[in-house]
Amino acid sequence: DFGCTNTITLADDEFLVVYGVNHVASGKATYSSVNVYASDQAKLSIGGIDDRDFAHTADPYLPGDPAADLMYVYQASRNCGSSPNCLPLSITNCPRLNLGDNTLLGVIFRAYLEPATKVGPPMQEVLYDRVIKFSPRP
């Protein structure tokens, strides 16, 4: 949970890039996901993707690399526009909460059930997913 030691907020012109190994494609999980949530008061999911969305998202960053299918790269933003592989972050069905520039966010990565063992993959055998925040220059 990235939000444990860092404060993440997103203005309209900022975005996150989440990336890592597609643990399902690598054989270390039967399900893998990324979830972004409003973390301060509501603990409310505002966007999520799973391994069904990961295929070929790393190709533009690893052109011609045969291992590109084992990776994923996704953007998360309040304003995706026409960006491909972008997870739009929004709050629906909760009129008491607005997603604004100062909303504290968290990111959770999940990988469930290694096919060989039928339990979660050993963490020492898993490459951790990452988050990078991009902001425009002042």
mmCIF file of C-alpha atoms in Angstrom, residues 7-122:
data_model
loop_
_atom_site.group_PDB
_atom_site.id
_atom_site.type_symbol
_atom_site.label_atom_id
_atom_site.label_comp_id
_atom_site.label_asym_id
_atom_site.label_seq_id
_atom_site.Cartn_x
_atom_site.Cartn_y
_atom_site.Cartn_z
ATOM 1 C CA THR A 7 0.877 11.172 0.511
ATOM 2 C CA ILE A 8 -0.634 10.889 -2.958
ATOM 3 C CA THR A 9 -2.958 13.533 -4.370
ATOM 4 C CA LEU A 10 -3.765 14.221 -8.012
ATOM 5 C CA ALA A 11 -4.620 17.558 -9.556
ATOM 6 C CA ASP A 12 -6.478 17.650 -12.862
ATOM 7 C CA ASP A 13 -3.203 17.839 -14.813
ATOM 8 C CA GLU A 14 -1.337 15.105 -12.909
ATOM 9 C CA PHE A 15 -1.356 11.343 -13.327
ATOM 10 C CA LEU A 16 0.075 8.143 -11.902
ATOM 11 C CA VAL A 17 1.828 5.429 -13.859
ATOM 12 C CA VAL A 18 1.478 1.980 -12.310
ATOM 13 C CA TYR A 19 3.636 -0.777 -13.738
ATOM 14 C CA GLY A 20 5.081 -4.153 -13.008
ATOM 15 C CA VAL A 21 4.953 -7.834 -13.817
ATOM 16 C CA ASN A 22 1.685 -9.301 -15.021
ATOM 17 C CA HIS A 23 1.734 -12.018 -12.366
ATOM 18 C CA VAL A 24 -0.884 -14.081 -14.208
ATOM 19 C CA ALA A 25 1.142 -14.073 -17.449
ATOM 20 C CA SER A 26 4.285 -15.008 -15.489
ATOM 21 C CA GLY A 27 2.508 -17.952 -13.836
ATOM 22 C CA LYS A 28 2.820 -16.626 -10.267
ATOM 23 C CA ALA A 29 -0.912 -15.878 -9.778
ATOM 24 C CA THR A 30 -4.354 -16.728 -11.116
ATOM 25 C CA TYR A 31 -5.583 -13.155 -10.481
ATOM 26 C CA SER A 32 -3.735 -9.845 -10.279
ATOM 27 C CA SER A 33 -5.084 -6.320 -9.892
ATOM 28 C CA VAL A 34 -4.393 -2.656 -9.215
ATOM 29 C CA ASN A 35 -6.887 -0.583 -7.238
ATOM 30 C CA VAL A 36 -6.800 3.155 -6.534
ATOM 31 C CA TYR A 37 -8.883 4.405 -3.622
ATOM 32 C CA ALA A 38 -9.722 7.565 -1.733
ATOM 33 C CA SER A 39 -7.816 6.768 1.430
ATOM 34 C CA ASP A 40 -8.385 9.497 3.984
ATOM 35 C CA GLN A 41 -11.963 9.222 5.218
ATOM 36 C CA ALA A 42 -13.994 7.140 2.824
ATOM 37 C CA LYS A 43 -11.654 4.233 1.953
ATOM 38 C CA LEU A 44 -13.615 4.195 -1.300
ATOM 39 C CA SER A 45 -12.462 2.543 -4.530
ATOM 40 C CA ILE A 46 -12.262 5.116 -7.313
ATOM 41 C CA GLY A 47 -10.763 2.898 -10.021
ATOM 42 C CA GLY A 48 -9.443 -0.579 -10.608
ATOM 43 C CA ILE A 49 -8.045 -2.846 -13.307
ATOM 44 C CA ASP A 50 -7.039 -6.481 -13.328
ATOM 45 C CA ASP A 51 -4.911 -8.868 -15.357
ATOM 46 C CA ARG A 52 -7.548 -9.033 -18.112
ATOM 47 C CA ASP A 53 -6.643 -5.383 -18.890
ATOM 48 C CA PHE A 54 -2.835 -5.832 -18.823
ATOM 49 C CA ALA A 55 -2.144 -7.530 -22.177
ATOM 50 C CA HIS A 56 0.161 -5.569 -24.511
ATOM 51 C CA THR A 57 0.166 -2.419 -22.343
ATOM 52 C CA ALA A 58 3.977 -2.585 -21.950
ATOM 53 C CA ASP A 59 4.612 -3.049 -25.690
ATOM 54 C CA PRO A 60 5.159 0.689 -26.410
ATOM 55 C CA TYR A 61 7.799 0.833 -23.655
ATOM 56 C CA LEU A 62 9.558 -2.418 -24.605
ATOM 57 C CA PRO A 63 9.289 -2.543 -28.409
ATOM 58 C CA GLY A 64 10.340 -5.865 -29.853
ATOM 59 C CA ASP A 65 11.091 -7.373 -26.434
ATOM 60 C CA PRO A 66 9.615 -10.889 -26.260
ATOM 61 C CA ALA A 67 9.128 -10.473 -22.496
ATOM 62 C CA ALA A 68 6.895 -7.392 -22.917
ATOM 63 C CA ASP A 69 3.796 -9.590 -22.538
ATOM 64 C CA LEU A 70 4.955 -10.449 -19.020
ATOM 65 C CA MET A 71 4.728 -6.788 -17.971
ATOM 66 C CA TYR A 72 2.029 -4.123 -17.768
ATOM 67 C CA VAL A 73 2.017 -0.316 -17.739
ATOM 68 C CA TYR A 74 -1.105 1.680 -16.977
ATOM 69 C CA GLN A 75 -1.854 5.316 -16.321
ATOM 70 C CA ALA A 76 -4.341 6.467 -13.644
ATOM 71 C CA SER A 77 -5.782 9.949 -13.914
ATOM 72 C CA ARG A 78 -8.758 12.135 -13.124
ATOM 73 C CA ASN A 79 -8.683 13.168 -16.800
ATOM 74 C CA CYS A 80 -7.669 10.369 -19.172
ATOM 75 C CA GLY A 81 -8.846 12.120 -22.304
ATOM 76 C CA SER A 82 -7.964 9.871 -25.237
ATOM 77 C CA SER A 83 -4.914 8.318 -23.559
ATOM 78 C CA PRO A 84 -4.764 4.567 -24.168
ATOM 79 C CA ASN A 85 -4.368 2.264 -21.184
ATOM 80 C CA CYS A 86 -5.592 4.913 -18.759
ATOM 81 C CA LEU A 87 -7.693 4.162 -15.704
ATOM 82 C CA PRO A 88 -10.146 7.037 -15.131
ATOM 83 C CA LEU A 89 -10.449 7.881 -11.455
ATOM 84 C CA SER A 90 -13.876 9.020 -10.307
ATOM 85 C CA ILE A 91 -16.329 8.781 -7.463
ATOM 86 C CA THR A 92 -19.786 7.507 -8.323
ATOM 87 C CA ASN A 93 -22.820 6.906 -6.138
ATOM 88 C CA CYS A 94 -21.375 8.830 -3.192
ATOM 89 C CA PRO A 95 -22.708 12.403 -3.217
ATOM 90 C CA ARG A 96 -21.004 13.272 0.093
ATOM 91 C CA LEU A 97 -17.494 12.821 -1.310
ATOM 92 C CA ASN A 98 -15.807 14.795 -4.084
ATOM 93 C CA LEU A 99 -12.597 13.813 -5.810
ATOM 94 C CA GLY A 100 -10.485 16.960 -5.707
ATOM 95 C CA ASP A 101 -6.892 18.156 -5.838
ATOM 96 C CA ASN A 102 -6.403 17.404 -2.118
ATOM 97 C CA THR A 103 -8.133 14.011 -1.910
ATOM 98 C CA LEU A 104 -5.657 11.564 -0.384
ATOM 99 C CA LEU A 105 -5.238 8.476 -2.538
ATOM 100 C CA GLY A 106 -3.866 5.007 -2.002
ATOM 101 C CA VAL A 107 -2.870 2.231 -4.394
ATOM 102 C CA ILE A 108 -3.190 -1.485 -3.703
ATOM 103 C CA PHE A 109 -1.641 -4.250 -5.813
ATOM 104 C CA ARG A 110 -2.962 -7.786 -5.454
ATOM 105 C CA ALA A 111 -1.781 -11.191 -6.696
ATOM 106 C CA TYR A 112 -3.808 -14.223 -5.634
ATOM 107 C CA LEU A 113 -3.272 -17.960 -5.780
ATOM 108 C CA GLU A 114 -0.174 -19.278 -7.441
ATOM 109 C CA PRO A 115 -1.380 -22.085 -9.740
ATOM 110 C CA ALA A 116 1.254 -24.564 -8.516
ATOM 111 C CA THR A 117 0.555 -24.124 -4.792
ATOM 112 C CA LYS A 118 -3.057 -22.807 -4.646
ATOM 113 C CA VAL A 119 -1.965 -20.143 -2.134
ATOM 114 C CA GLY A 120 -0.538 -16.658 -2.564
ATOM 115 C CA PRO A 121 2.843 -16.484 -4.286
ATOM 116 C CA PRO A 122 5.855 -16.199 -1.948
#
